[in-house]
CSV table of C-alpha atoms in Angstrom, one decimal:
chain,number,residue,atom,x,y,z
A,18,UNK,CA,0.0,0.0,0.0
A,19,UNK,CA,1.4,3.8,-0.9
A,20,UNK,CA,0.7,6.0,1.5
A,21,UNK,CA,0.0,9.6,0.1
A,22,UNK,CA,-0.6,13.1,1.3
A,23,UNK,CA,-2.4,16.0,-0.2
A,24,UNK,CA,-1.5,19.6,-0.1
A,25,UNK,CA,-4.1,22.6,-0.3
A,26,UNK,CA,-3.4,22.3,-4.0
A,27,UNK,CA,-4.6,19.0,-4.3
A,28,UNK,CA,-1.3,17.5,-5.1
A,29,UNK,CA,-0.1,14.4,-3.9
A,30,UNK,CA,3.0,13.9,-2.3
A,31,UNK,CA,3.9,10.0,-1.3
A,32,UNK,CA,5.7,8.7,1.5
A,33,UNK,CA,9.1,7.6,0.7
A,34,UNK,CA,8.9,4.7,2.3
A,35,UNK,CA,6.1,2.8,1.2
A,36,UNK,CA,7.7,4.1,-2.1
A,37,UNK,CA,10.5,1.8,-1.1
A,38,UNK,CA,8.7,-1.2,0.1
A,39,UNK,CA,6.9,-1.4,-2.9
A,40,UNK,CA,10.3,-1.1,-5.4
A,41,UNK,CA,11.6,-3.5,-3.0
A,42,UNK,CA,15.2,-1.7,-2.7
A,43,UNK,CA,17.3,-0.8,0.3
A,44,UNK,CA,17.2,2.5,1.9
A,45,UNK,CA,20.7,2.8,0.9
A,46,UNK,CA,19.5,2.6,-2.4
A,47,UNK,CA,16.8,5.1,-2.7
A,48,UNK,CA,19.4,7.4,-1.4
A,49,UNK,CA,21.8,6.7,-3.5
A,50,UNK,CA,19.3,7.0,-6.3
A,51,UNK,CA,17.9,10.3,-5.3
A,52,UNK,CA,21.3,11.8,-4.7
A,53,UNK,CA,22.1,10.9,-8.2
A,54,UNK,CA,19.0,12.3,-9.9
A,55,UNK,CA,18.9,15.5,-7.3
A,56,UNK,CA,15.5,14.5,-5.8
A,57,UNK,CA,14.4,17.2,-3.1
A,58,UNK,CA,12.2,15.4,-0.5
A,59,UNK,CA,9.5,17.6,1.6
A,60,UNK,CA,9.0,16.6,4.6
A,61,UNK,CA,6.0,16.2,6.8
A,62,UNK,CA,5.9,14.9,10.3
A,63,UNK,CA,8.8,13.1,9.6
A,64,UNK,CA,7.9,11.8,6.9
A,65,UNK,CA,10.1,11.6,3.4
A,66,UNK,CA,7.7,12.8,1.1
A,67,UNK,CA,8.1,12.4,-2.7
A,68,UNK,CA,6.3,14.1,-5.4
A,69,UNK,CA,4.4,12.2,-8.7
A,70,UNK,CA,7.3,13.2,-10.9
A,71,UNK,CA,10.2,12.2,-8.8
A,72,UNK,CA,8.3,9.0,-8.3
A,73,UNK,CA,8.6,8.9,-11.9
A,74,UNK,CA,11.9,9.6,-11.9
A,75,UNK,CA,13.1,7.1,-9.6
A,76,UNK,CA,11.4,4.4,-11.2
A,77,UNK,CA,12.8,4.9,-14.3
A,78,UNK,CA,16.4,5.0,-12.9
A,79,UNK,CA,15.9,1.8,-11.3
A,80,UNK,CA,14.4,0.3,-14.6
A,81,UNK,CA,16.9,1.8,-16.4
A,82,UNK,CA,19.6,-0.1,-14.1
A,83,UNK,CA,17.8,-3.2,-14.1
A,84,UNK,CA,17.9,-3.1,-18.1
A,85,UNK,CA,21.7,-2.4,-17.9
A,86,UNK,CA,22.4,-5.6,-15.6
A,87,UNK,CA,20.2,-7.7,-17.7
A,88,UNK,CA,21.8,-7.1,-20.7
A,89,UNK,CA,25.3,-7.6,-19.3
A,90,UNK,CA,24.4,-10.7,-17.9
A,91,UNK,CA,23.0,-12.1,-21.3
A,92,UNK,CA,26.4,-10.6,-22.7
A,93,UNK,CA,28.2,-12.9,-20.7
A,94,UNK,CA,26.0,-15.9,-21.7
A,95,UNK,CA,26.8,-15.8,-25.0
């Protein structure tokens, strides 16, 4: 389950940490993720939050990674 806020705007902001459960990656990770695609987090009552596009973002970092590590290991295979 992704837990979500809303601002007076009507945005959504999601926690970062049900962001992580669901990806299934390490905390170290997501920080190493977001460091590397400059990801500003707001934060609520101590909660990480993360808007829709750096959700985005993230995901297709990880994807992107994923592809990367596929590919080498088919490489190898042949």
């Amino acid at each position: 389950m992704i837990y979500y806020y809303t601002n007076i705007n009507h945005e959504k902001f999601y926690d970062a940490s049900s962001i992580i459960r669901m990806l299934n990656i390490s905390r170290a990770k997501y920080l190493r993720t977001k460091k590397l695609i400059g990801i500003k987090h707001t934060e609520l009552k101590n909660k990480h939050l993360l808007n829709k596009q750096d959700v985005f973002s993230l995901m297709e970092v990880l994807l992107c990674e994923k592809i990367k590590k596929i590919e080498n290991e088919l490489s190898k295979n042949r």
